[in-house]
Amino acid sequence: MSKKYEETAVIAFNNTNARLQLTQNSLTVLFQELAIHHSDSLGYTLHYLSEEQKGWAITNWHILIDRFPKYGEEVTMQTWSPSCRRMQAERSFRMIDSNGNIIARASSRWIYMDFKRRRPTTISKSMEEDYYSGLESIIKKENYKLPKRDEENLVLEVGLSVRRSETDSNGHTNNTQYITWAMDLVPDYIYDGYHSYDIGVVYRRECYRNSEIIAKTYVKDIAEEKEVITCFLDANDNSIIFCEVATLWGRKD
């Protein structure tokens, strides 16, 4: 029997931008909350996982957006796990508008962690059975590869320091925070004149409160579109990459 978790939501004002559209970061926050609620419904609540000192750590996002819903719009969100075995799981998401149109979809990969030992741990057989949906991934044959950066395309380099409000219950920088930073570093002429329709994220290393980060943003022209990559590096050792965010932007109609 297939298992898919579903919720409806109304887009709140504080999740929108100056155009009253859902922001890229808020989209991932809504999907993340949906995943948490799905786990809660299966009995793997945050309280339970905290007591066990275990939990899910995301390693990849790939999000495709047809359009961003607006303030006050009601949407339906669905999530399911196409695969769950050994130490990792895949999770699919989709957002559907009131007309039944899929307006956003995402694939993600998660590692099950033992936070006490700070390493991946094996998913139990019962957990595998609880999460596995029997459904296909929303994005077939996803490999989560990001485009390569070219130093010739570097347009911006800034320093960041992780604040208390930017960390999660595990003490790590929250995965959605990197998307917030990346969107803030997109040049204005792209953010205002184009629309993002493809977001890829790879999380490579943990960072914590007060961690010092160097963020480098690269812009590449692809026909009439823009490819923007932001790489988050350890300010004390530039060989360490915390996260990379790649976005594709098309011209607004």
mmCIF file of C-alpha atoms in Angstrom, residues 16-203:
data_model
loop_
_atom_site.group_PDB
_atom_site.id
_atom_site.type_symbol
_atom_site.label_atom_id
_atom_site.label_comp_id
_atom_site.label_asym_id
_atom_site.label_seq_id
_atom_site.Cartn_x
_atom_site.Cartn_y
_atom_site.Cartn_z
ATOM 1 C CA THR A 16 6.423 36.307 0.949
ATOM 2 C CA ASN A 17 8.649 38.858 -0.778
ATOM 3 C CA ALA A 18 8.008 42.419 -1.980
ATOM 4 C CA ARG A 19 5.804 41.005 -4.768
ATOM 5 C CA LEU A 20 3.771 39.033 -2.192
ATOM 6 C CA GLN A 21 5.063 35.764 -3.655
ATOM 7 C CA LEU A 22 6.329 32.836 -1.595
ATOM 8 C CA THR A 23 10.111 33.111 -1.266
ATOM 9 C CA GLN A 24 12.551 30.380 -2.235
ATOM 10 C CA ASN A 25 13.619 29.902 1.370
ATOM 11 C CA SER A 26 10.026 29.766 2.625
ATOM 12 C CA LEU A 27 9.245 27.064 0.076
ATOM 13 C CA THR A 28 11.983 24.859 1.529
ATOM 14 C CA VAL A 29 10.840 25.687 5.075
ATOM 15 C CA LEU A 30 7.299 24.556 4.219
ATOM 16 C CA PHE A 31 8.623 21.343 2.685
ATOM 17 C CA GLN A 32 10.888 20.738 5.686
ATOM 18 C CA GLU A 33 7.977 21.230 8.105
ATOM 19 C CA LEU A 34 5.900 18.842 5.998
ATOM 20 C CA ALA A 35 8.636 16.202 6.318
ATOM 21 C CA ILE A 36 8.713 16.694 10.099
ATOM 22 C CA HIS A 37 4.932 16.337 10.348
ATOM 23 C CA HIS A 38 5.083 13.191 8.227
ATOM 24 C CA SER A 39 7.676 11.709 10.597
ATOM 25 C CA ASP A 40 5.536 12.768 13.571
ATOM 26 C CA SER A 41 2.579 10.889 12.091
ATOM 27 C CA LEU A 42 4.724 7.744 11.894
ATOM 28 C CA GLY A 43 5.783 8.046 15.543
ATOM 29 C CA TYR A 44 9.299 9.368 14.879
ATOM 30 C CA THR A 45 8.724 12.738 16.513
ATOM 31 C CA LEU A 46 11.436 15.304 17.141
ATOM 32 C CA HIS A 47 11.082 14.627 20.874
ATOM 33 C CA TYR A 48 11.575 10.885 20.341
ATOM 34 C CA LEU A 49 14.570 11.394 18.050
ATOM 35 C CA SER A 50 16.084 13.931 20.454
ATOM 36 C CA GLU A 51 15.890 11.426 23.303
ATOM 37 C CA GLU A 52 17.519 8.814 21.068
ATOM 38 C CA GLN A 53 20.130 11.398 19.984
ATOM 39 C CA LYS A 54 19.376 10.516 16.380
ATOM 40 C CA GLY A 55 17.809 12.300 13.460
ATOM 41 C CA TRP A 56 17.770 13.125 9.766
ATOM 42 C CA ALA A 57 20.392 15.370 8.162
ATOM 43 C CA ILE A 58 19.744 16.574 4.633
ATOM 44 C CA THR A 59 22.512 16.288 2.048
ATOM 45 C CA ASN A 60 20.779 17.413 -1.166
ATOM 46 C CA TRP A 61 17.861 19.410 -2.538
ATOM 47 C CA HIS A 62 16.680 19.721 -6.120
ATOM 48 C CA ILE A 63 13.649 21.973 -6.459
ATOM 49 C CA LEU A 64 11.770 22.794 -9.671
ATOM 50 C CA ILE A 65 9.304 25.691 -9.614
ATOM 51 C CA ASP A 66 6.630 26.455 -12.208
ATOM 52 C CA ARG A 67 5.390 29.438 -10.231
ATOM 53 C CA PHE A 68 5.503 30.791 -6.685
ATOM 54 C CA PRO A 69 2.094 31.042 -4.970
ATOM 55 C CA LYS A 70 1.009 34.410 -3.613
ATOM 56 C CA TYR A 71 -0.040 35.686 -0.211
ATOM 57 C CA GLY A 72 -3.384 34.232 0.881
ATOM 58 C CA GLU A 73 -3.341 31.456 -1.713
ATOM 59 C CA GLU A 74 -4.269 27.978 -0.502
ATOM 60 C CA VAL A 75 -1.997 25.142 -1.592
ATOM 61 C CA THR A 76 -1.822 21.402 -1.021
ATOM 62 C CA MET A 77 1.549 19.869 -0.188
ATOM 63 C CA GLN A 78 2.447 16.196 -0.430
ATOM 64 C CA THR A 79 5.518 14.205 0.546
ATOM 65 C CA TRP A 80 6.591 10.574 0.359
ATOM 66 C CA SER A 81 9.722 8.443 0.490
ATOM 67 C CA PRO A 82 10.558 6.596 -2.752
ATOM 68 C CA SER A 83 13.413 4.754 -1.016
ATOM 69 C CA CYS A 84 14.590 4.216 2.541
ATOM 70 C CA ARG A 85 17.336 1.736 3.321
ATOM 71 C CA ARG A 86 20.586 1.282 5.211
ATOM 72 C CA MET A 87 21.625 4.819 6.259
ATOM 73 C CA GLN A 88 19.761 7.102 3.870
ATOM 74 C CA ALA A 89 16.374 7.959 2.435
ATOM 75 C CA GLU A 90 15.020 9.845 -0.539
ATOM 76 C CA ARG A 91 12.074 12.175 -0.010
ATOM 77 C CA SER A 92 9.864 13.708 -2.697
ATOM 78 C CA PHE A 93 7.631 16.766 -2.391
ATOM 79 C CA ARG A 94 5.100 18.578 -4.483
ATOM 80 C CA MET A 95 2.947 21.678 -4.098
ATOM 81 C CA ILE A 96 -0.426 21.861 -5.862
ATOM 82 C CA ASP A 97 -2.611 24.934 -6.365
ATOM 83 C CA SER A 98 -6.404 25.157 -6.034
ATOM 84 C CA ASN A 99 -6.805 24.304 -9.733
ATOM 85 C CA GLY A 100 -4.925 21.039 -9.326
ATOM 86 C CA ASN A 101 -1.744 22.276 -11.019
ATOM 87 C CA ILE A 102 1.633 21.154 -9.675
ATOM 88 C CA ILE A 103 3.443 24.457 -9.128
ATOM 89 C CA ALA A 104 6.574 23.169 -7.341
ATOM 90 C CA ARG A 105 8.247 19.809 -6.864
ATOM 91 C CA ALA A 106 11.397 18.661 -5.150
ATOM 92 C CA SER A 107 13.611 15.664 -4.563
ATOM 93 C CA SER A 108 15.846 15.434 -1.511
ATOM 94 C CA ARG A 109 18.309 13.025 0.072
ATOM 95 C CA TRP A 110 18.684 12.523 3.823
ATOM 96 C CA ILE A 111 21.184 10.661 6.013
ATOM 97 C CA TYR A 112 20.089 9.083 9.301
ATOM 98 C CA MET A 113 22.532 10.299 11.947
ATOM 99 C CA ASP A 114 23.691 9.257 15.391
ATOM 100 C CA PHE A 115 24.335 12.734 16.791
ATOM 101 C CA LYS A 116 26.073 11.438 19.904
ATOM 102 C CA ARG A 117 28.682 9.608 17.828
ATOM 103 C CA ARG A 118 28.476 12.222 15.032
ATOM 104 C CA ARG A 119 28.229 9.650 12.267
ATOM 105 C CA PRO A 120 25.585 7.972 10.070
ATOM 106 C CA THR A 121 23.741 5.045 11.604
ATOM 107 C CA THR A 122 21.662 2.198 10.209
ATOM 108 C CA ILE A 123 17.917 2.635 9.740
ATOM 109 C CA SER A 124 15.952 -0.132 11.451
ATOM 110 C CA LYS A 125 13.887 -2.530 9.368
ATOM 111 C CA SER A 126 10.670 -1.253 10.949
ATOM 112 C CA MET A 127 11.620 2.341 10.115
ATOM 113 C CA GLU A 128 12.337 1.345 6.518
ATOM 114 C CA GLU A 129 8.894 -0.229 6.265
ATOM 115 C CA ASP A 130 7.195 2.779 7.864
ATOM 116 C CA TYR A 131 8.768 5.337 5.528
ATOM 117 C CA TYR A 132 8.897 3.452 2.236
ATOM 118 C CA SER A 133 5.963 4.535 0.064
ATOM 119 C CA GLY A 134 6.167 2.302 -2.991
ATOM 120 C CA LEU A 135 5.882 5.446 -5.136
ATOM 121 C CA GLU A 136 8.344 6.786 -7.704
ATOM 122 C CA SER A 137 10.508 9.831 -7.105
ATOM 123 C CA ILE A 138 8.959 13.118 -8.227
ATOM 124 C CA ILE A 139 12.141 13.758 -10.279
ATOM 125 C CA LYS A 140 13.207 10.545 -11.965
ATOM 126 C CA LYS A 141 16.885 9.504 -12.113
ATOM 127 C CA GLU A 142 17.941 12.431 -9.922
ATOM 128 C CA ASN A 143 21.712 12.568 -9.338
ATOM 129 C CA TYR A 144 21.910 15.932 -7.500
ATOM 130 C CA LYS A 145 24.947 17.072 -9.484
ATOM 131 C CA LEU A 146 25.634 20.802 -9.553
ATOM 132 C CA PRO A 147 27.350 22.719 -12.361
ATOM 133 C CA LYS A 148 31.028 23.508 -11.920
ATOM 134 C CA ARG A 149 32.164 26.935 -10.791
ATOM 135 C CA ASP A 150 34.477 29.034 -12.954
ATOM 136 C CA GLU A 151 36.527 31.667 -11.120
ATOM 137 C CA GLU A 152 36.180 33.941 -14.148
ATOM 138 C CA ASN A 153 32.472 34.217 -13.308
ATOM 139 C CA LEU A 154 33.008 35.378 -9.711
ATOM 140 C CA VAL A 155 30.969 38.560 -9.099
ATOM 141 C CA LEU A 156 30.768 38.828 -5.310
ATOM 142 C CA GLU A 157 32.647 37.684 -2.217
ATOM 143 C CA VAL A 158 31.400 38.464 1.305
ATOM 144 C CA GLY A 159 32.017 37.302 4.853
ATOM 145 C CA LEU A 160 29.285 35.865 7.078
ATOM 146 C CA SER A 161 29.136 34.841 10.722
ATOM 147 C CA VAL A 162 26.544 32.296 11.858
ATOM 148 C CA ARG A 163 24.160 33.770 14.433
ATOM 149 C CA ARG A 164 22.169 31.975 17.125
ATOM 150 C CA SER A 165 18.905 32.431 15.201
ATOM 151 C CA GLU A 166 20.412 30.681 12.175
ATOM 152 C CA THR A 167 21.035 27.359 13.933
ATOM 153 C CA ASP A 168 18.690 24.429 14.537
ATOM 154 C CA SER A 169 18.015 22.023 17.413
ATOM 155 C CA ASN A 170 21.212 20.119 16.603
ATOM 156 C CA GLY A 171 23.306 23.272 16.887
ATOM 157 C CA HIS A 172 24.068 23.262 13.149
ATOM 158 C CA THR A 173 23.336 26.033 10.685
ATOM 159 C CA ASN A 174 19.804 25.262 9.500
ATOM 160 C CA ASN A 175 19.804 23.870 5.965
ATOM 161 C CA THR A 176 17.285 26.458 4.757
ATOM 162 C CA GLN A 177 19.524 29.308 5.941
ATOM 163 C CA TYR A 178 21.964 28.698 3.101
ATOM 164 C CA ILE A 179 19.151 29.293 0.612
ATOM 165 C CA THR A 180 18.270 32.562 2.375
ATOM 166 C CA TRP A 181 21.899 33.695 2.155
ATOM 167 C CA ALA A 182 22.191 32.580 -1.473
ATOM 168 C CA MET A 183 19.075 34.521 -2.511
ATOM 169 C CA ASP A 184 20.319 37.643 -0.715
ATOM 170 C CA LEU A 185 23.565 37.416 -2.702
ATOM 171 C CA VAL A 186 21.920 37.131 -6.131
ATOM 172 C CA PRO A 187 22.639 40.397 -8.008
ATOM 173 C CA ASP A 188 19.644 42.752 -7.979
ATOM 174 C CA TYR A 189 19.310 42.895 -11.762
ATOM 175 C CA ILE A 190 18.803 39.110 -11.807
ATOM 176 C CA TYR A 191 16.579 38.891 -8.732
ATOM 177 C CA ASP A 192 14.328 41.714 -9.973
ATOM 178 C CA GLY A 193 14.363 40.987 -13.703
ATOM 179 C CA TYR A 194 14.332 37.182 -13.765
ATOM 180 C CA HIS A 195 12.495 34.366 -11.992
ATOM 181 C CA SER A 196 14.174 31.357 -10.386
ATOM 182 C CA TYR A 197 12.835 28.018 -11.543
ATOM 183 C CA ASP A 198 15.539 25.508 -10.590
ATOM 184 C CA ILE A 199 17.346 25.284 -7.236
ATOM 185 C CA GLY A 200 20.009 22.708 -6.436
ATOM 186 C CA VAL A 201 21.725 22.452 -3.060
ATOM 187 C CA VAL A 202 24.544 20.216 -1.835
ATOM 188 C CA TYR A 203 25.433 20.211 1.867
#
